[in-house]
């Protein structure tokens, strides 16, 4: 391919702008006093919306709710997945189990929720905080199992047995050997399952019956009300935490989530 | 003599680990399919009149149902095709730049976007009163917002495909860059070069085939993921044709209860398609997610 | 006097394949028994059963006259060492060696004192802070021995411990093991497929073939036994010698 250095630099800049522009646009829209057709730029900017919505209104509540759900889902699915995947990986039927774990994970969450809604009602979990956590776990946990299945190698099994002969109890093997060795992967899994929950909309709106108002539901509600400024604000709240995290360490974000 | 008995699990921990998996990952899927099946056959449900194939007959003769299946495949394949082209280009052409500095950071940014925000963003940019229309207006390319082409809620799903591609391209760009390193493609290119292959031939005969072959399972999984997407087609799509996930929820939430069985039929067909695709994928030799040690 | 390790009527099969067939074994205190066998003859299976890591289909293993299956893994005092050093990648040399003491919740001073003494005796002075990937193969193997010895086990089971080392390091480590075996009064089983190594390391030698173990009371008895690899080896070197003198 022919390109001079200068043209190349230009195209790199175009690429950067394309990739970063959405963040800037959302922030600008959330700060705009008024921004209507055909203005290319908002009339003026204000911090009022941020202070009112974050202060008194329920958007702050949604932020905390999303955070609580995502932290619960990430914690449970990471540790449960780690524990399960060990036994699945060492089981003679290993390949069957790993194959099975792909189904709930790639299945459309919203369709999964639709066919399971009945059971959530029967268990009295529909529309509740716990119900939404359980619903999201049904996606995040299989992901965690898939992610960890590669960790449990023959070598790890040997190290585990060696630790046993050195006098390690089962709990000591986890605490002193397996968990420290898997530390990096555990962090990746935690952030990925956190994001699965943080980003989730379809399943949450069905299992939560619209009552569990996470941030993604707020975004949708504002879009429906044609309140684009508020939608942009709620969107910013969704997008900024992962971007800040990304700035400090990008390896946690890059993992296949599907 | 002690006869070693056949045990299901070797110990309690293994039992708990596997049981947890069965309860959280296998059982719900089975229960979900059973419920949807029973509902679609009139055995259960608010409008149930007893066992009948009537709902299936009605659903299968409904043009909207078939259109939705076709549309779902169309959106997913168009997205993945576009994504492959764009991300191959980016990962090969800007390989050096994307590894460090600001470009290296920027390529990750779209990964921090949930689908619902991407949908909102594309709506804001592409609609007839959106930012692009305003720019076109200011540049006097259009005289009125209604002249701006329909890019969202359009019949061809341009907005939907665009939004999905925006999400997928950075991911696959990074993925291809990783594969390039893992597969030692630099060395293979040098071998090809010493055999007389031009830069273009190296790409065409070595790099692209190797990358696509290695990425095949992930590309397939991503295609399935797009097929089941909800937020993006919900916000950027139109009433007909509709992607399957959107159609299911719409039929489920109509005021008239009579469409609920059809919603479950669509769901069952969708799940069946996914199971079939995954089964084919698992049979392919390229699938090597540590399935067998 | 108690017997450190005793195995009686051990049988084990995988499916239709009989790996070990009514096998007997007794180990005396302070000796090293070399077990010689081709790869795939069941050496590893035998060691795992002796370590209590795998149950036998039949028979029992006694450690200090107690059935190993009745003991919790912590109380068995039989350490099984793999061909690979298998050092914990997240711990440095000091912590790898101190590991067994930490499992036993020993005091900080005791751990420090024991571990530093061990490092000194292993000839690894100045390496405390090194991580496993910074060590050579021989050094890794030393750390692995130290990690096992510090727990003061009754029996060490060594599964081709020097198999992955190059020739020089290997003979070096063989000498090293002889020394520490004497120093620590180690009771061990040393499994290898190398005749010379078996003769060098063991006070007694046994061969494992077709699921049964033949134990020779001394090295001489082993050399003099008919139909064995030693005779082949001698014949080979004699033929070389003969060709040279022609």
mmCIF file of N, CA and C in Angstrom, chain C residues 107-229:
data_model
loop_
_atom_site.group_PDB
_atom_site.id
_atom_site.type_symbol
_atom_site.label_atom_id
_atom_site.label_comp_id
_atom_site.label_asym_id
_atom_site.label_seq_id
_atom_site.Cartn_x
_atom_site.Cartn_y
_atom_site.Cartn_z
ATOM 1 N N UNK C 107 5.778 -20.267 63.612
ATOM 2 C CA UNK C 107 6.041 -18.856 63.928
ATOM 3 C C UNK C 107 7.001 -18.271 62.890
ATOM 4 N N UNK C 108 6.952 -16.951 62.779
ATOM 5 C CA UNK C 108 7.745 -16.250 61.772
ATOM 6 C C UNK C 108 9.248 -16.514 61.963
ATOM 7 N N UNK C 109 9.711 -16.473 63.234
ATOM 8 C CA UNK C 109 11.160 -16.678 63.478
ATOM 9 C C UNK C 109 11.565 -18.093 63.085
ATOM 10 N N UNK C 110 10.712 -19.041 63.467
ATOM 11 C CA UNK C 110 11.035 -20.430 63.167
ATOM 12 C C UNK C 110 11.126 -20.645 61.656
ATOM 13 N N UNK C 111 10.160 -20.070 60.943
ATOM 14 C CA UNK C 111 10.156 -20.208 59.486
ATOM 15 C C UNK C 111 11.438 -19.631 58.912
ATOM 16 N N UNK C 112 11.784 -18.431 59.388
ATOM 17 C CA UNK C 112 12.961 -17.759 58.852
ATOM 18 C C UNK C 112 14.211 -18.600 59.112
ATOM 19 N N UNK C 113 14.360 -19.052 60.321
ATOM 20 C CA UNK C 113 15.549 -19.800 60.702
ATOM 21 C C UNK C 113 15.678 -21.093 59.886
ATOM 22 N N UNK C 114 14.593 -21.863 59.868
ATOM 23 C CA UNK C 114 14.619 -23.135 59.134
ATOM 24 C C UNK C 114 14.887 -22.932 57.652
ATOM 25 N N UNK C 115 14.196 -21.953 57.086
ATOM 26 C CA UNK C 115 14.290 -21.765 55.645
ATOM 27 C C UNK C 115 15.690 -21.312 55.239
ATOM 28 N N UNK C 116 16.248 -20.370 56.017
ATOM 29 C CA UNK C 116 17.587 -19.888 55.664
ATOM 30 C C UNK C 116 18.619 -21.010 55.810
ATOM 31 N N UNK C 117 18.461 -21.837 56.826
ATOM 32 C CA UNK C 117 19.362 -22.979 56.982
ATOM 33 C C UNK C 117 19.247 -23.893 55.767
ATOM 34 N N UNK C 118 18.000 -24.147 55.366
ATOM 35 C CA UNK C 118 17.777 -25.024 54.221
ATOM 36 C C UNK C 118 18.406 -24.435 52.960
ATOM 37 N N UNK C 119 18.194 -23.146 52.740
ATOM 38 C CA UNK C 119 18.754 -22.491 51.552
ATOM 39 C C UNK C 119 20.282 -22.645 51.551
ATOM 40 N N UNK C 120 20.855 -22.509 52.707
ATOM 41 C CA UNK C 120 22.300 -22.649 52.829
ATOM 42 C C UNK C 120 22.731 -24.070 52.470
ATOM 43 N N UNK C 121 22.038 -25.038 53.012
ATOM 44 C CA UNK C 121 22.422 -26.425 52.753
ATOM 45 C C UNK C 121 22.180 -26.828 51.300
ATOM 46 N N UNK C 122 21.256 -26.157 50.649
ATOM 47 C CA UNK C 122 20.982 -26.453 49.238
ATOM 48 C C UNK C 122 21.986 -25.760 48.324
ATOM 49 N N UNK C 123 22.825 -24.925 48.907
ATOM 50 C CA UNK C 123 23.783 -24.185 48.093
ATOM 51 C C UNK C 123 23.118 -23.108 47.266
ATOM 52 N N UNK C 124 22.070 -22.503 47.823
ATOM 53 C CA UNK C 124 21.330 -21.491 47.059
ATOM 54 C C UNK C 124 21.443 -20.120 47.730
ATOM 55 N N UNK C 125 22.536 -19.900 48.452
ATOM 56 C CA UNK C 125 22.700 -18.623 49.141
ATOM 57 C C UNK C 125 22.603 -17.442 48.192
ATOM 58 N N UNK C 126 21.919 -16.397 48.642
ATOM 59 C CA UNK C 126 21.791 -15.188 47.822
ATOM 60 C C UNK C 126 20.667 -15.255 46.824
ATOM 61 N N UNK C 127 19.928 -16.341 46.812
ATOM 62 C CA UNK C 127 18.866 -16.479 45.806
ATOM 63 C C UNK C 127 17.481 -16.307 46.413
ATOM 64 N N UNK C 128 17.423 -15.961 47.677
ATOM 65 C CA UNK C 128 16.142 -15.881 48.391
ATOM 66 C C UNK C 128 15.035 -15.194 47.616
ATOM 67 N N UNK C 129 15.398 -14.070 47.010
ATOM 68 C CA UNK C 129 14.372 -13.220 46.394
ATOM 69 C C UNK C 129 14.071 -13.604 44.954
ATOM 70 N N UNK C 130 14.867 -14.521 44.399
ATOM 71 C CA UNK C 130 14.660 -14.856 42.974
ATOM 72 C C UNK C 130 13.319 -15.547 42.766
ATOM 73 N N UNK C 131 12.706 -15.271 41.618
ATOM 74 C CA UNK C 131 11.455 -15.946 41.268
ATOM 75 C C UNK C 131 11.808 -17.204 40.469
ATOM 76 N N UNK C 132 10.914 -18.205 40.491
ATOM 77 C CA UNK C 132 11.230 -19.476 39.833
ATOM 78 C C UNK C 132 11.719 -19.336 38.388
ATOM 79 N N UNK C 133 11.103 -18.425 37.618
ATOM 80 C CA UNK C 133 11.486 -18.359 36.205
ATOM 81 C C UNK C 133 12.900 -17.805 36.014
ATOM 82 N N UNK C 134 13.489 -17.266 37.116
ATOM 83 C CA UNK C 134 14.854 -16.733 36.989
ATOM 84 C C UNK C 134 15.908 -17.801 37.301
ATOM 85 N N UNK C 135 15.458 -19.008 37.647
ATOM 86 C CA UNK C 135 16.397 -20.052 38.050
ATOM 87 C C UNK C 135 16.682 -21.018 36.911
ATOM 88 N N UNK C 136 17.867 -21.663 36.979
ATOM 89 C CA UNK C 136 18.168 -22.709 36.000
ATOM 90 C C UNK C 136 17.430 -23.985 36.402
ATOM 91 N N UNK C 137 17.441 -24.955 35.505
ATOM 92 C CA UNK C 137 16.720 -26.204 35.782
ATOM 93 C C UNK C 137 17.216 -26.885 37.058
ATOM 94 N N UNK C 138 18.540 -26.920 37.221
ATOM 95 C CA UNK C 138 19.112 -27.563 38.397
ATOM 96 C C UNK C 138 18.738 -26.823 39.673
ATOM 97 N N UNK C 139 18.802 -25.492 39.618
ATOM 98 C CA UNK C 139 18.436 -24.695 40.798
ATOM 99 C C UNK C 139 16.979 -24.907 41.175
ATOM 100 N N UNK C 140 16.117 -24.959 40.151
ATOM 101 C CA UNK C 140 14.689 -25.191 40.420
ATOM 102 C C UNK C 140 14.502 -26.519 41.150
ATOM 103 N N UNK C 141 15.225 -27.524 40.676
ATOM 104 C CA UNK C 141 15.107 -28.851 41.268
ATOM 105 C C UNK C 141 15.591 -28.831 42.726
ATOM 106 N N UNK C 142 16.642 -28.054 43.000
ATOM 107 C CA UNK C 142 17.129 -27.929 44.383
ATOM 108 C C UNK C 142 16.058 -27.299 45.276
ATOM 109 N N UNK C 143 15.455 -26.244 44.779
ATOM 110 C CA UNK C 143 14.410 -25.571 45.563
ATOM 111 C C UNK C 143 13.280 -26.558 45.840
ATOM 112 N N UNK C 144 12.951 -27.331 44.818
ATOM 113 C CA UNK C 144 11.875 -28.299 44.958
ATOM 114 C C UNK C 144 12.203 -29.335 46.048
ATOM 115 N N UNK C 145 13.470 -29.774 46.106
ATOM 116 C CA UNK C 145 13.883 -30.685 47.178
ATOM 117 C C UNK C 145 13.771 -30.007 48.530
ATOM 118 N N UNK C 146 14.270 -28.780 48.578
ATOM 119 C CA UNK C 146 14.239 -28.038 49.834
ATOM 120 C C UNK C 146 12.819 -27.862 50.333
ATOM 121 N N UNK C 147 11.921 -27.559 49.424
ATOM 122 C CA UNK C 147 10.519 -27.356 49.782
ATOM 123 C C UNK C 147 9.936 -28.637 50.400
ATOM 124 N N UNK C 148 10.378 -29.805 49.859
ATOM 125 C CA UNK C 148 9.879 -31.077 50.393
ATOM 126 C C UNK C 148 10.562 -31.416 51.714
ATOM 127 N N UNK C 149 11.905 -31.251 51.760
ATOM 128 C CA UNK C 149 12.663 -31.692 52.936
ATOM 129 C C UNK C 149 12.320 -30.903 54.186
ATOM 130 N N UNK C 150 11.944 -29.633 54.026
ATOM 131 C CA UNK C 150 11.714 -28.785 55.185
ATOM 132 C C UNK C 150 10.530 -29.279 56.017
ATOM 133 N N UNK C 151 9.638 -30.040 55.376
ATOM 134 C CA UNK C 151 8.494 -30.569 56.128
ATOM 135 C C UNK C 151 8.880 -31.841 56.870
ATOM 136 N N UNK C 152 10.137 -32.264 56.718
ATOM 137 C CA UNK C 152 10.653 -33.433 57.404
ATOM 138 C C UNK C 152 9.789 -34.677 57.152
ATOM 139 N N UNK C 153 9.612 -35.048 55.893
ATOM 140 C CA UNK C 153 8.728 -36.170 55.582
ATOM 141 C C UNK C 153 9.363 -37.507 55.936
ATOM 142 N N UNK C 154 8.538 -38.516 56.159
ATOM 143 C CA UNK C 154 9.057 -39.858 56.412
ATOM 144 C C UNK C 154 9.662 -40.445 55.150
ATOM 145 N N UNK C 155 9.006 -40.192 54.026
ATOM 146 C CA UNK C 155 9.439 -40.787 52.768
ATOM 147 C C UNK C 155 9.355 -39.753 51.647
ATOM 148 N N UNK C 156 10.370 -39.777 50.788
ATOM 149 C CA UNK C 156 10.330 -38.962 49.571
ATOM 150 C C UNK C 156 10.113 -39.890 48.390
ATOM 151 N N UNK C 157 9.174 -39.544 47.527
ATOM 152 C CA UNK C 157 8.971 -40.333 46.318
ATOM 153 C C UNK C 157 9.401 -39.467 45.142
ATOM 154 N N UNK C 158 10.400 -39.943 44.413
ATOM 155 C CA UNK C 158 10.962 -39.120 43.344
ATOM 156 C C UNK C 158 10.671 -39.760 41.994
ATOM 157 N N UNK C 159 9.921 -39.053 41.178
ATOM 158 C CA UNK C 159 9.514 -39.584 39.874
ATOM 159 C C UNK C 159 10.407 -38.996 38.782
ATOM 160 N N UNK C 160 11.461 -39.691 38.432
ATOM 161 C CA UNK C 160 12.419 -39.209 37.432
ATOM 162 C C UNK C 160 12.769 -37.742 37.667
ATOM 163 N N UNK C 161 13.276 -37.400 38.828
ATOM 164 C CA UNK C 161 13.425 -35.978 39.156
ATOM 165 C C UNK C 161 14.414 -35.246 38.260
ATOM 166 N N UNK C 162 15.355 -35.977 37.665
ATOM 167 C CA UNK C 162 16.353 -35.280 36.851
ATOM 168 C C UNK C 162 16.123 -35.520 35.364
ATOM 169 N N UNK C 163 14.958 -36.041 35.038
ATOM 170 C CA UNK C 163 14.671 -36.434 33.663
ATOM 171 C C UNK C 163 14.750 -35.298 32.663
ATOM 172 N N UNK C 164 14.433 -34.074 33.121
ATOM 173 C CA UNK C 164 14.384 -32.991 32.137
ATOM 174 C C UNK C 164 15.655 -32.145 32.158
ATOM 175 N N UNK C 165 16.684 -32.608 32.897
ATOM 176 C CA UNK C 165 17.912 -31.813 32.974
ATOM 177 C C UNK C 165 18.929 -32.283 31.936
ATOM 178 N N UNK C 166 19.834 -31.387 31.556
ATOM 179 C CA UNK C 166 20.880 -31.799 30.613
ATOM 180 C C UNK C 166 21.925 -32.653 31.348
ATOM 181 N N UNK C 167 22.782 -33.334 30.589
ATOM 182 C CA UNK C 167 23.672 -34.358 31.149
ATOM 183 C C UNK C 167 24.548 -33.834 32.291
ATOM 184 N N UNK C 168 25.152 -32.663 32.099
ATOM 185 C CA UNK C 168 26.043 -32.116 33.125
ATOM 186 C C UNK C 168 25.308 -31.833 34.425
ATOM 187 N N UNK C 169 24.212 -31.068 34.287
ATOM 188 C CA UNK C 169 23.419 -30.719 35.457
ATOM 189 C C UNK C 169 22.921 -31.979 36.140
ATOM 190 N N UNK C 170 22.594 -32.950 35.317
ATOM 191 C CA UNK C 170 22.056 -34.186 35.843
ATOM 192 C C UNK C 170 23.043 -34.884 36.779
ATOM 193 N N UNK C 171 24.296 -35.028 36.348
ATOM 194 C CA UNK C 171 25.258 -35.731 37.197
ATOM 195 C C UNK C 171 25.559 -34.890 38.431
ATOM 196 N N UNK C 172 25.550 -33.593 38.233
ATOM 197 C CA UNK C 172 25.699 -32.671 39.347
ATOM 198 C C UNK C 172 24.623 -32.896 40.412
ATOM 199 N N UNK C 173 23.383 -33.000 39.928
ATOM 200 C CA UNK C 173 22.246 -33.145 40.832
ATOM 201 C C UNK C 173 22.224 -34.527 41.487
ATOM 202 N N UNK C 174 22.720 -35.520 40.744
ATOM 203 C CA UNK C 174 22.786 -36.857 41.335
ATOM 204 C C UNK C 174 23.703 -36.840 42.560
ATOM 205 N N UNK C 175 24.838 -36.174 42.399
ATOM 206 C CA UNK C 175 25.775 -36.059 43.510
ATOM 207 C C UNK C 175 25.137 -35.282 44.668
ATOM 208 N N UNK C 176 24.450 -34.215 44.268
ATOM 209 C CA UNK C 176 23.768 -33.376 45.265
ATOM 210 C C UNK C 176 22.766 -34.201 46.066
ATOM 211 N N UNK C 177 22.022 -35.028 45.367
ATOM 212 C CA UNK C 177 21.019 -35.825 46.072
ATOM 213 C C UNK C 177 21.684 -36.828 47.014
ATOM 214 N N UNK C 178 22.773 -37.472 46.537
ATOM 215 C CA UNK C 178 23.490 -38.414 47.399
ATOM 216 C C UNK C 178 23.887 -37.713 48.699
ATOM 217 N N UNK C 179 24.404 -36.495 48.548
ATOM 218 C CA UNK C 179 24.859 -35.759 49.732
ATOM 219 C C UNK C 179 23.720 -35.455 50.694
ATOM 220 N N UNK C 180 22.643 -34.881 50.161
ATOM 221 C CA UNK C 180 21.580 -34.496 51.086
ATOM 222 C C UNK C 180 20.874 -35.725 51.641
ATOM 223 N N UNK C 181 20.851 -36.819 50.863
ATOM 224 C CA UNK C 181 20.215 -38.035 51.373
ATOM 225 C C UNK C 181 20.945 -38.489 52.631
ATOM 226 N N UNK C 182 22.274 -38.365 52.587
ATOM 227 C CA UNK C 182 23.079 -38.760 53.743
ATOM 228 C C UNK C 182 22.873 -37.770 54.892
ATOM 229 N N UNK C 183 22.979 -36.472 54.526
ATOM 230 C CA UNK C 183 22.831 -35.403 55.519
ATOM 231 C C UNK C 183 21.514 -35.475 56.285
ATOM 232 N N UNK C 184 20.424 -35.676 55.519
ATOM 233 C CA UNK C 184 19.087 -35.616 56.124
ATOM 234 C C UNK C 184 18.553 -36.996 56.476
ATOM 235 N N UNK C 185 19.373 -38.021 56.233
ATOM 236 C CA UNK C 185 18.949 -39.384 56.520
ATOM 237 C C UNK C 185 17.611 -39.689 55.834
ATOM 238 N N UNK C 186 17.599 -39.429 54.530
ATOM 239 C CA UNK C 186 16.355 -39.529 53.775
ATOM 240 C C UNK C 186 16.006 -40.972 53.438
ATOM 241 N N UNK C 187 14.738 -41.285 53.566
ATOM 242 C CA UNK C 187 14.216 -42.549 53.070
ATOM 243 C C UNK C 187 13.478 -42.226 51.778
ATOM 244 N N UNK C 188 13.871 -42.889 50.694
ATOM 245 C CA UNK C 188 13.293 -42.449 49.420
ATOM 246 C C UNK C 188 13.115 -43.591 48.439
ATOM 247 N N UNK C 189 12.186 -43.360 47.521
ATOM 248 C CA UNK C 189 12.100 -44.221 46.345
ATOM 249 C C UNK C 189 12.458 -43.348 45.159
ATOM 250 N N UNK C 190 13.366 -43.852 44.349
ATOM 251 C CA UNK C 190 13.861 -43.077 43.222
ATOM 252 C C UNK C 190 13.510 -43.825 41.938
ATOM 253 N N UNK C 191 12.591 -43.279 41.197
ATOM 254 C CA UNK C 191 12.159 -43.953 39.981
ATOM 255 C C UNK C 191 12.912 -43.410 38.787
ATOM 256 N N UNK C 192 13.411 -44.278 37.940
ATOM 257 C CA UNK C 192 14.132 -43.826 36.752
ATOM 258 C C UNK C 192 14.066 -44.900 35.671
ATOM 259 N N UNK C 193 14.349 -44.501 34.442
ATOM 260 C CA UNK C 193 14.449 -45.520 33.397
ATOM 261 C C UNK C 193 15.912 -45.689 32.981
ATOM 262 N N UNK C 194 16.800 -44.998 33.693
ATOM 263 C CA UNK C 194 18.210 -45.020 33.358
ATOM 264 C C UNK C 194 18.955 -45.959 34.312
ATOM 265 N N UNK C 195 19.571 -47.012 33.762
ATOM 266 C CA UNK C 195 20.202 -48.043 34.585
ATOM 267 C C UNK C 195 21.313 -47.456 35.451
ATOM 268 N N UNK C 196 22.131 -46.620 34.819
ATOM 269 C CA UNK C 196 23.271 -46.082 35.552
ATOM 270 C C UNK C 196 22.785 -45.246 36.738
ATOM 271 N N UNK C 197 21.755 -44.428 36.456
ATOM 272 C CA UNK C 197 21.224 -43.584 37.516
ATOM 273 C C UNK C 197 20.664 -44.440 38.651
ATOM 274 N N UNK C 198 19.978 -45.511 38.275
ATOM 275 C CA UNK C 198 19.382 -46.394 39.277
ATOM 276 C C UNK C 198 20.467 -46.979 40.174
ATOM 277 N N UNK C 199 21.563 -47.390 39.555
ATOM 278 C CA UNK C 199 22.635 -47.996 40.332
ATOM 279 C C UNK C 199 23.338 -46.967 41.194
ATOM 280 N N UNK C 200 23.469 -45.788 40.670
ATOM 281 C CA UNK C 200 24.160 -44.718 41.378
ATOM 282 C C UNK C 200 23.374 -44.244 42.596
ATOM 283 N N UNK C 201 22.073 -44.103 42.440
ATOM 284 C CA UNK C 201 21.270 -43.479 43.472
ATOM 285 C C UNK C 201 20.790 -44.452 44.546
ATOM 286 N N UNK C 202 20.587 -45.709 44.177
ATOM 287 C CA UNK C 202 19.911 -46.603 45.104
ATOM 288 C C UNK C 202 20.839 -47.401 46.004
ATOM 289 N N UNK C 203 20.377 -47.690 47.241
ATOM 290 C CA UNK C 203 21.042 -48.691 48.063
ATOM 291 C C UNK C 203 20.597 -50.072 47.606
ATOM 292 N N UNK C 204 19.352 -50.122 47.154
ATOM 293 C CA UNK C 204 18.827 -51.344 46.565
ATOM 294 C C UNK C 204 18.156 -50.968 45.251
ATOM 295 N N UNK C 205 17.954 -51.969 44.415
ATOM 296 C CA UNK C 205 17.325 -51.712 43.123
ATOM 297 C C UNK C 205 16.137 -52.653 42.939
ATOM 298 N N UNK C 206 15.107 -52.144 42.300
ATOM 299 C CA UNK C 206 13.990 -52.993 41.938
ATOM 300 C C UNK C 206 13.642 -52.722 40.489
ATOM 301 N N UNK C 207 13.103 -53.707 39.824
ATOM 302 C CA UNK C 207 12.626 -53.447 38.467
ATOM 303 C C UNK C 207 11.119 -53.654 38.437
ATOM 304 N N UNK C 208 10.469 -52.818 37.667
ATOM 305 C CA UNK C 208 9.024 -52.910 37.535
ATOM 306 C C UNK C 208 8.694 -53.254 36.088
ATOM 307 N N UNK C 209 8.054 -54.416 35.892
ATOM 308 C CA UNK C 209 7.646 -54.809 34.548
ATOM 309 C C UNK C 209 6.408 -55.679 34.652
ATOM 310 N N UNK C 210 5.516 -55.529 33.708
ATOM 311 C CA UNK C 210 4.275 -56.311 33.659
ATOM 312 C C UNK C 210 3.498 -56.271 34.982
ATOM 313 N N UNK C 211 3.529 -55.157 35.644
ATOM 314 C CA UNK C 211 2.717 -54.994 36.844
ATOM 315 C C UNK C 211 3.311 -55.572 38.098
ATOM 316 N N UNK C 212 4.478 -56.232 38.000
ATOM 317 C CA UNK C 212 5.045 -56.729 39.253
ATOM 318 C C UNK C 212 6.460 -56.221 39.451
ATOM 319 N N UNK C 213 6.835 -56.194 40.720
ATOM 320 C CA UNK C 213 8.090 -55.585 41.112
ATOM 321 C C UNK C 213 9.051 -56.684 41.555
ATOM 322 N N UNK C 214 10.308 -56.678 41.001
ATOM 323 C CA UNK C 214 11.318 -57.613 41.496
ATOM 324 C C UNK C 214 12.360 -56.787 42.241
ATOM 325 N N UNK C 215 12.494 -57.068 43.523
ATOM 326 C CA UNK C 215 13.433 -56.299 44.336
ATOM 327 C C UNK C 215 14.713 -57.099 44.515
ATOM 328 N N UNK C 216 15.874 -56.457 44.309
ATOM 329 C CA UNK C 216 17.171 -57.115 44.511
ATOM 330 C C UNK C 216 17.757 -56.613 45.816
ATOM 331 N N UNK C 217 18.316 -57.532 46.585
ATOM 332 C CA UNK C 217 18.778 -57.161 47.917
ATOM 333 C C UNK C 217 19.996 -56.266 47.909
ATOM 334 N N UNK C 218 20.758 -56.344 46.814
ATOM 335 C CA UNK C 218 21.920 -55.465 46.732
ATOM 336 C C UNK C 218 22.159 -55.130 45.272
ATOM 337 N N UNK C 219 23.071 -54.187 45.041
ATOM 338 C CA UNK C 219 23.412 -53.819 43.669
ATOM 339 C C UNK C 219 24.040 -55.022 42.960
ATOM 340 N N UNK C 220 24.885 -55.747 43.694
ATOM 341 C CA UNK C 220 25.534 -56.912 43.092
ATOM 342 C C UNK C 220 24.504 -57.943 42.630
ATOM 343 N N UNK C 221 23.546 -58.181 43.484
ATOM 344 C CA UNK C 221 22.516 -59.158 43.134
ATOM 345 C C UNK C 221 21.804 -58.721 41.851
ATOM 346 N N UNK C 222 21.634 -57.422 41.720
ATOM 347 C CA UNK C 222 20.986 -56.908 40.518
ATOM 348 C C UNK C 222 21.848 -57.145 39.283
ATOM 349 N N UNK C 223 23.153 -56.830 39.416
ATOM 350 C CA UNK C 223 24.055 -56.991 38.264
ATOM 351 C C UNK C 223 24.135 -58.459 37.848
ATOM 352 N N UNK C 224 24.154 -59.321 38.840
ATOM 353 C CA UNK C 224 24.320 -60.728 38.528
ATOM 354 C C UNK C 224 23.053 -61.418 38.051
ATOM 355 N N UNK C 225 21.907 -60.744 38.234
ATOM 356 C CA UNK C 225 20.675 -61.399 37.807
ATOM 357 C C UNK C 225 20.695 -61.555 36.290
ATOM 358 N N UNK C 226 20.112 -62.656 35.837
ATOM 359 C CA UNK C 226 20.170 -62.930 34.396
ATOM 360 C C UNK C 226 19.207 -62.036 33.639
ATOM 361 N N UNK C 227 19.434 -61.922 32.358
ATOM 362 C CA UNK C 227 18.495 -61.234 31.477
ATOM 363 C C UNK C 227 18.142 -59.828 31.944
ATOM 364 N N UNK C 228 19.142 -59.026 32.212
ATOM 365 C CA UNK C 228 18.778 -57.653 32.504
ATOM 366 C C UNK C 228 19.607 -56.659 31.716
ATOM 367 N N UNK C 229 19.196 -55.445 31.813
ATOM 368 C CA UNK C 229 19.783 -54.397 30.993
ATOM 369 C C UNK C 229 21.250 -54.145 31.304
#
